[in-house]
């Protein structure tokens, strides 16, 4: 199984500042036939299901604010929130969909400092 | 719009089974795989398996092999996840989620609202 490891486990950032969450896969999730990394990011707020933010490592889902961006390749990936807003308080998960079983990172809790 | 609506909360005794439903709307049900993910209280997301609604073929995480069965009823565009021999640590929110594309593997979007299953004597 591909193990997804996020860092840090929790993060406190001031409003308007940048937040960065890292995700590392135990093996490459680059699919050579389409040259895409099969990585997604989800946001989960309390009492809600996860919401898709980013797929193919860096493609923002429709309606997701531009302050959210994804980057990386191979085994190392990053979710960046360029200017933290109060509504961004949530737990963030990365997920690989390169192979089955589909696996998630353990989550990163983002709070306001 | 595309949505998945799950059945209501369940309370079960240890050793019993539970069957959770996931009603799909707003798209062609047989074109997209359905996945099941669970989340224990205060914990992360755990993938359980998926079903191809067109063929009925299902694939399960090793951890749940022999205890989980995923099925579908195509005329009513509904998928099901049944978990047997329930234990207290099966207490969790269970989500269904649609694979976002019809070709190859993809991210999950949308998700159902979740079904809370509580296992308690």
mmCIF file of C-alpha atoms in Angstrom:
data_model
loop_
_atom_site.group_PDB
_atom_site.id
_atom_site.type_symbol
_atom_site.label_atom_id
_atom_site.label_comp_id
_atom_site.label_asym_id
_atom_site.label_seq_id
_atom_site.Cartn_x
_atom_site.Cartn_y
_atom_site.Cartn_z
ATOM 1 C CA UNK A 1 0.000 0.000 0.000
ATOM 2 C CA UNK A 2 1.114 3.576 -0.629
ATOM 3 C CA UNK A 3 1.517 5.417 2.667
ATOM 4 C CA UNK A 4 0.719 9.128 2.654
ATOM 5 C CA UNK A 5 2.385 11.172 5.394
ATOM 6 C CA UNK A 6 1.410 14.767 6.083
ATOM 7 C CA UNK A 7 3.324 17.384 8.008
ATOM 8 C CA UNK A 8 2.744 19.059 10.292
ATOM 9 C CA UNK A 9 -0.102 17.370 12.166
ATOM 10 C CA UNK A 10 -1.355 20.790 13.211
ATOM 11 C CA UNK A 11 -0.609 24.330 12.226
ATOM 12 C CA UNK A 12 -1.541 27.755 13.595
ATOM 13 C CA UNK A 13 -1.228 30.710 11.235
ATOM 14 C CA UNK A 14 -2.214 34.354 11.599
ATOM 15 C CA UNK A 15 -4.986 35.767 9.452
ATOM 16 C CA UNK A 16 -3.600 36.994 6.138
ATOM 17 C CA UNK A 17 -0.438 34.921 6.448
ATOM 18 C CA UNK A 18 0.634 31.932 4.352
ATOM 19 C CA UNK A 19 -0.121 28.368 5.398
ATOM 20 C CA UNK A 20 1.814 25.436 3.971
ATOM 21 C CA UNK A 21 0.954 21.772 4.378
ATOM 22 C CA UNK A 22 3.189 18.995 3.107
ATOM 23 C CA UNK A 23 2.338 15.504 1.931
ATOM 24 C CA UNK A 24 4.780 12.737 1.117
ATOM 25 C CA UNK A 25 3.948 9.453 -0.593
ATOM 26 C CA UNK A 26 5.914 6.269 0.061
ATOM 27 C CA UNK A 27 6.323 5.749 -3.674
ATOM 28 C CA UNK A 28 5.898 7.783 -6.831
ATOM 29 C CA UNK A 29 2.312 8.535 -7.833
ATOM 30 C CA UNK A 30 3.269 9.900 -11.228
ATOM 31 C CA UNK A 31 1.309 8.073 -13.918
ATOM 32 C CA UNK A 32 3.601 8.034 -16.908
ATOM 33 C CA UNK A 33 0.896 7.565 -19.530
ATOM 34 C CA UNK A 34 -0.581 10.990 -18.777
ATOM 35 C CA UNK A 35 2.403 12.523 -16.946
ATOM 36 C CA UNK A 36 0.155 13.447 -14.046
ATOM 37 C CA UNK A 37 0.580 12.948 -10.331
ATOM 38 C CA UNK A 38 -2.534 11.297 -8.962
ATOM 39 C CA UNK A 39 -2.878 13.468 -5.875
ATOM 40 C CA UNK A 40 -5.854 15.329 -4.437
ATOM 41 C CA UNK A 41 -6.403 17.644 -1.472
ATOM 42 C CA UNK A 42 -9.606 17.802 0.583
ATOM 43 C CA UNK A 43 -10.845 20.230 3.202
ATOM 44 C CA UNK A 44 -13.038 19.019 6.044
ATOM 45 C CA UNK A 45 -14.823 21.361 8.403
ATOM 46 C CA UNK A 46 -16.452 20.118 11.625
ATOM 47 C CA UNK A 47 -19.639 18.166 11.030
ATOM 48 C CA UNK A 48 -19.205 18.176 7.257
ATOM 49 C CA UNK A 49 -17.988 15.637 4.717
ATOM 50 C CA UNK A 50 -14.656 16.262 3.003
ATOM 51 C CA UNK A 51 -14.734 18.743 0.162
ATOM 52 C CA UNK A 52 -12.496 18.437 -2.896
ATOM 53 C CA UNK A 53 -10.124 21.379 -3.223
ATOM 54 C CA UNK A 54 -7.437 20.309 -5.691
ATOM 55 C CA UNK A 55 -6.839 17.352 -8.008
ATOM 56 C CA UNK A 56 -4.011 16.304 -10.323
ATOM 57 C CA UNK A 57 -1.748 17.915 -7.721
ATOM 58 C CA UNK A 58 -2.456 21.483 -8.777
ATOM 59 C CA UNK A 59 -5.845 21.836 -10.502
ATOM 60 C CA UNK A 60 -8.299 23.800 -8.383
ATOM 61 C CA UNK A 61 -11.843 22.482 -8.235
ATOM 62 C CA UNK A 62 -14.442 24.878 -9.604
ATOM 63 C CA UNK A 63 -15.380 27.492 -7.013
ATOM 64 C CA UNK A 64 -12.283 27.014 -4.857
ATOM 65 C CA UNK A 65 -10.657 30.389 -4.079
ATOM 66 C CA UNK A 66 -7.419 31.243 -5.850
ATOM 67 C CA UNK A 67 -5.592 31.521 -2.523
ATOM 68 C CA UNK A 68 -5.494 27.705 -2.501
ATOM 69 C CA UNK A 69 -2.751 26.189 -4.630
ATOM 70 C CA UNK A 70 -1.090 22.807 -4.950
ATOM 71 C CA UNK A 71 2.332 21.821 -6.170
ATOM 72 C CA UNK A 72 4.824 18.974 -6.211
ATOM 73 C CA UNK A 73 5.725 15.873 -8.128
ATOM 74 C CA UNK A 74 6.797 12.281 -7.649
ATOM 75 C CA UNK A 75 6.572 11.779 -3.908
ATOM 76 C CA UNK A 76 6.509 15.293 -2.408
ATOM 77 C CA UNK A 77 3.524 17.600 -2.542
ATOM 78 C CA UNK A 78 2.398 20.860 -0.965
ATOM 79 C CA UNK A 79 -0.880 22.641 -0.352
ATOM 80 C CA UNK A 80 -0.480 26.388 0.106
ATOM 81 C CA UNK A 81 -3.031 28.907 1.298
ATOM 82 C CA UNK A 82 -1.550 32.244 0.314
ATOM 83 C CA UNK A 83 -3.497 34.455 2.704
ATOM 84 C CA UNK A 84 -5.349 32.662 5.466
ATOM 85 C CA UNK A 85 -8.984 33.553 5.997
ATOM 86 C CA UNK A 86 -11.098 32.681 9.033
ATOM 87 C CA UNK A 87 -13.226 30.296 6.963
ATOM 88 C CA UNK A 88 -10.145 28.209 6.110
ATOM 89 C CA UNK A 89 -10.028 26.714 9.607
ATOM 90 C CA UNK A 90 -10.404 22.998 8.908
ATOM 91 C CA UNK A 91 -8.596 19.696 8.647
ATOM 92 C CA UNK A 92 -6.849 19.111 5.322
ATOM 93 C CA UNK A 93 -6.170 15.690 3.815
ATOM 94 C CA UNK A 94 -4.082 14.603 0.864
ATOM 95 C CA UNK A 95 -5.043 11.455 -1.048
ATOM 96 C CA UNK A 96 -3.401 9.373 -3.731
ATOM 97 C CA UNK A 97 -5.562 7.851 -6.435
ATOM 98 C CA UNK A 98 -2.682 6.254 -8.330
ATOM 99 C CA UNK A 99 -3.596 2.788 -7.131
ATOM 100 C CA UNK A 100 -5.898 0.746 -4.936
ATOM 101 C CA UNK A 101 -6.162 0.905 -1.978
ATOM 102 C CA UNK A 102 -6.720 4.622 -2.236
ATOM 103 C CA UNK A 103 -4.965 6.096 0.754
ATOM 104 C CA UNK A 104 -5.177 9.358 2.659
ATOM 105 C CA UNK A 105 -2.725 11.296 4.750
ATOM 106 C CA UNK A 106 -3.494 11.439 8.459
ATOM 107 C CA UNK A 107 -4.738 15.021 8.183
ATOM 108 C CA UNK A 108 -3.422 18.450 9.161
ATOM 109 C CA UNK A 109 -5.469 20.622 11.496
ATOM 110 C CA UNK A 110 -5.242 24.295 10.552
ATOM 111 C CA UNK A 111 -6.106 26.932 13.125
ATOM 112 C CA UNK A 112 -5.870 30.686 13.523
ATOM 113 C CA UNK A 113 -2.986 32.016 15.606
ATOM 114 C CA UNK B 1 -27.031 18.898 -9.482
ATOM 115 C CA UNK B 2 -24.832 15.904 -8.805
ATOM 116 C CA UNK B 3 -25.438 14.642 -5.288
ATOM 117 C CA UNK B 4 -25.238 11.594 -3.080
ATOM 118 C CA UNK B 5 -27.768 11.224 -0.270
ATOM 119 C CA UNK B 6 -27.122 8.625 2.417
ATOM 120 C CA UNK B 7 -29.440 6.815 4.787
ATOM 121 C CA UNK B 8 -29.876 7.848 8.391
ATOM 122 C CA UNK B 9 -27.930 7.081 11.533
ATOM 123 C CA UNK B 10 -27.855 3.542 12.878
ATOM 124 C CA UNK B 11 -27.273 2.033 16.307
ATOM 125 C CA UNK B 12 -26.235 -1.606 16.336
ATOM 126 C CA UNK B 13 -25.158 -4.180 18.884
ATOM 127 C CA UNK B 14 -21.792 -5.919 18.640
ATOM 128 C CA UNK B 15 -21.936 -8.855 16.250
ATOM 129 C CA UNK B 16 -24.769 -7.384 14.194
ATOM 130 C CA UNK B 17 -24.635 -6.104 10.617
ATOM 131 C CA UNK B 18 -25.426 -2.690 9.167
ATOM 132 C CA UNK B 19 -26.390 -1.707 5.630
ATOM 133 C CA UNK B 20 -25.906 1.904 4.558
ATOM 134 C CA UNK B 21 -27.425 3.262 1.368
ATOM 135 C CA UNK B 22 -26.197 5.992 -0.971
ATOM 136 C CA UNK B 23 -28.754 7.424 -3.418
ATOM 137 C CA UNK B 24 -27.211 9.088 -6.467
ATOM 138 C CA UNK B 25 -28.854 11.875 -8.451
ATOM 139 C CA UNK B 26 -27.983 14.302 -11.210
ATOM 140 C CA UNK B 27 -25.809 12.025 -13.347
ATOM 141 C CA UNK B 28 -25.761 8.636 -15.074
ATOM 142 C CA UNK B 29 -25.358 6.278 -12.135
ATOM 143 C CA UNK B 30 -23.648 3.467 -14.056
ATOM 144 C CA UNK B 31 -20.908 5.699 -15.481
ATOM 145 C CA UNK B 32 -19.022 6.466 -12.244
ATOM 146 C CA UNK B 33 -17.506 4.262 -9.558
ATOM 147 C CA UNK B 34 -18.711 4.698 -5.979
ATOM 148 C CA UNK B 35 -16.231 4.519 -3.091
ATOM 149 C CA UNK B 36 -16.844 4.094 0.617
ATOM 150 C CA UNK B 37 -14.721 5.851 3.237
ATOM 151 C CA UNK B 38 -15.135 5.818 7.000
ATOM 152 C CA UNK B 39 -14.011 8.156 9.757
ATOM 153 C CA UNK B 40 -13.894 7.122 13.401
ATOM 154 C CA UNK B 41 -14.626 9.880 15.943
ATOM 155 C CA UNK B 42 -11.793 12.418 15.929
ATOM 156 C CA UNK B 43 -9.784 10.345 13.463
ATOM 157 C CA UNK B 44 -8.766 10.489 9.815
ATOM 158 C CA UNK B 45 -10.240 9.067 6.620
ATOM 159 C CA UNK B 46 -10.053 5.343 5.915
ATOM 160 C CA UNK B 47 -10.835 3.943 2.472
ATOM 161 C CA UNK B 48 -12.976 0.793 2.571
ATOM 162 C CA UNK B 49 -13.508 -0.125 -1.068
ATOM 163 C CA UNK B 50 -15.331 0.691 -4.264
ATOM 164 C CA UNK B 51 -17.971 -0.660 -6.626
ATOM 165 C CA UNK B 52 -18.416 -0.300 -10.354
ATOM 166 C CA UNK B 53 -22.162 0.312 -10.641
ATOM 167 C CA UNK B 54 -22.273 -0.869 -14.266
ATOM 168 C CA UNK B 55 -20.745 -4.305 -13.715
ATOM 169 C CA UNK B 56 -21.347 -4.697 -9.998
ATOM 170 C CA UNK B 57 -17.681 -5.593 -9.506
ATOM 171 C CA UNK B 58 -16.352 -4.480 -6.139
ATOM 172 C CA UNK B 59 -12.912 -4.254 -4.594
ATOM 173 C CA UNK B 60 -12.298 -4.041 -0.870
ATOM 174 C CA UNK B 61 -9.497 -2.918 1.395
ATOM 175 C CA UNK B 62 -7.653 -5.890 2.869
ATOM 176 C CA UNK B 63 -8.714 -4.847 6.380
ATOM 177 C CA UNK B 64 -12.401 -5.331 5.561
ATOM 178 C CA UNK B 65 -12.198 -8.410 3.333
ATOM 179 C CA UNK B 66 -14.768 -10.976 4.409
ATOM 180 C CA UNK B 67 -16.740 -8.446 6.453
ATOM 181 C CA UNK B 68 -17.842 -5.873 3.891
ATOM 182 C CA UNK B 69 -20.083 -6.201 0.857
ATOM 183 C CA UNK B 70 -20.763 -3.397 -1.618
ATOM 184 C CA UNK B 71 -23.710 -3.718 -3.947
ATOM 185 C CA UNK B 72 -25.943 -1.536 -6.055
ATOM 186 C CA UNK B 73 -29.490 -1.344 -7.371
ATOM 187 C CA UNK B 74 -29.224 0.384 -10.726
ATOM 188 C CA UNK B 75 -32.957 1.053 -11.373
ATOM 189 C CA UNK B 76 -33.066 3.162 -8.222
ATOM 190 C CA UNK B 77 -29.514 4.552 -8.634
ATOM 191 C CA UNK B 78 -28.508 3.463 -5.158
ATOM 192 C CA UNK B 79 -25.348 1.913 -3.809
ATOM 193 C CA UNK B 80 -25.069 -0.037 -0.581
ATOM 194 C CA UNK B 81 -22.347 -0.889 1.881
ATOM 195 C CA UNK B 82 -22.982 -3.703 4.330
ATOM 196 C CA UNK B 83 -20.583 -4.360 7.197
ATOM 197 C CA UNK B 84 -21.011 -7.482 9.317
ATOM 198 C CA UNK B 85 -19.725 -8.759 12.664
ATOM 199 C CA UNK B 86 -19.707 -5.231 14.011
ATOM 200 C CA UNK B 87 -17.358 -4.296 16.839
ATOM 201 C CA UNK B 88 -17.197 -1.186 18.980
ATOM 202 C CA UNK B 89 -14.322 0.173 16.916
ATOM 203 C CA UNK B 90 -16.556 0.138 13.836
ATOM 204 C CA UNK B 91 -18.297 3.137 15.380
ATOM 205 C CA UNK B 92 -17.700 5.805 12.752
ATOM 206 C CA UNK B 93 -19.152 8.126 10.162
ATOM 207 C CA UNK B 94 -19.455 6.257 6.865
ATOM 208 C CA UNK B 95 -19.281 8.220 3.607
ATOM 209 C CA UNK B 96 -19.948 7.312 0.029
ATOM 210 C CA UNK B 97 -18.150 9.316 -2.642
ATOM 211 C CA UNK B 98 -18.245 9.327 -6.411
ATOM 212 C CA UNK B 99 -15.106 8.963 -8.468
ATOM 213 C CA UNK B 100 -14.936 12.180 -10.430
ATOM 214 C CA UNK B 101 -14.333 10.807 -13.927
ATOM 215 C CA UNK B 102 -15.506 7.900 -15.999
ATOM 216 C CA UNK B 103 -12.082 6.905 -17.275
ATOM 217 C CA UNK B 104 -9.184 5.741 -15.157
ATOM 218 C CA UNK B 105 -8.726 6.593 -11.523
ATOM 219 C CA UNK B 106 -9.712 9.963 -10.145
ATOM 220 C CA UNK B 107 -10.370 12.085 -7.104
ATOM 221 C CA UNK B 108 -13.618 11.830 -5.114
ATOM 222 C CA UNK B 109 -16.328 14.353 -5.815
ATOM 223 C CA UNK B 110 -18.984 14.720 -4.548
ATOM 224 C CA UNK B 111 -19.307 13.027 -1.162
ATOM 225 C CA UNK B 112 -22.458 11.968 0.611
ATOM 226 C CA UNK B 113 -23.388 13.699 3.840
ATOM 227 C CA UNK B 114 -22.307 10.715 5.916
ATOM 228 C CA UNK B 115 -24.084 8.077 7.980
ATOM 229 C CA UNK B 116 -23.178 7.676 11.635
ATOM 230 C CA UNK B 117 -23.009 4.059 12.728
ATOM 231 C CA UNK B 118 -22.752 3.498 16.465
ATOM 232 C CA UNK B 119 -21.918 0.048 17.786
ATOM 233 C CA UNK B 120 -22.797 -0.338 21.425
ATOM 234 C CA UNK B 121 -24.156 -3.014 23.719
#
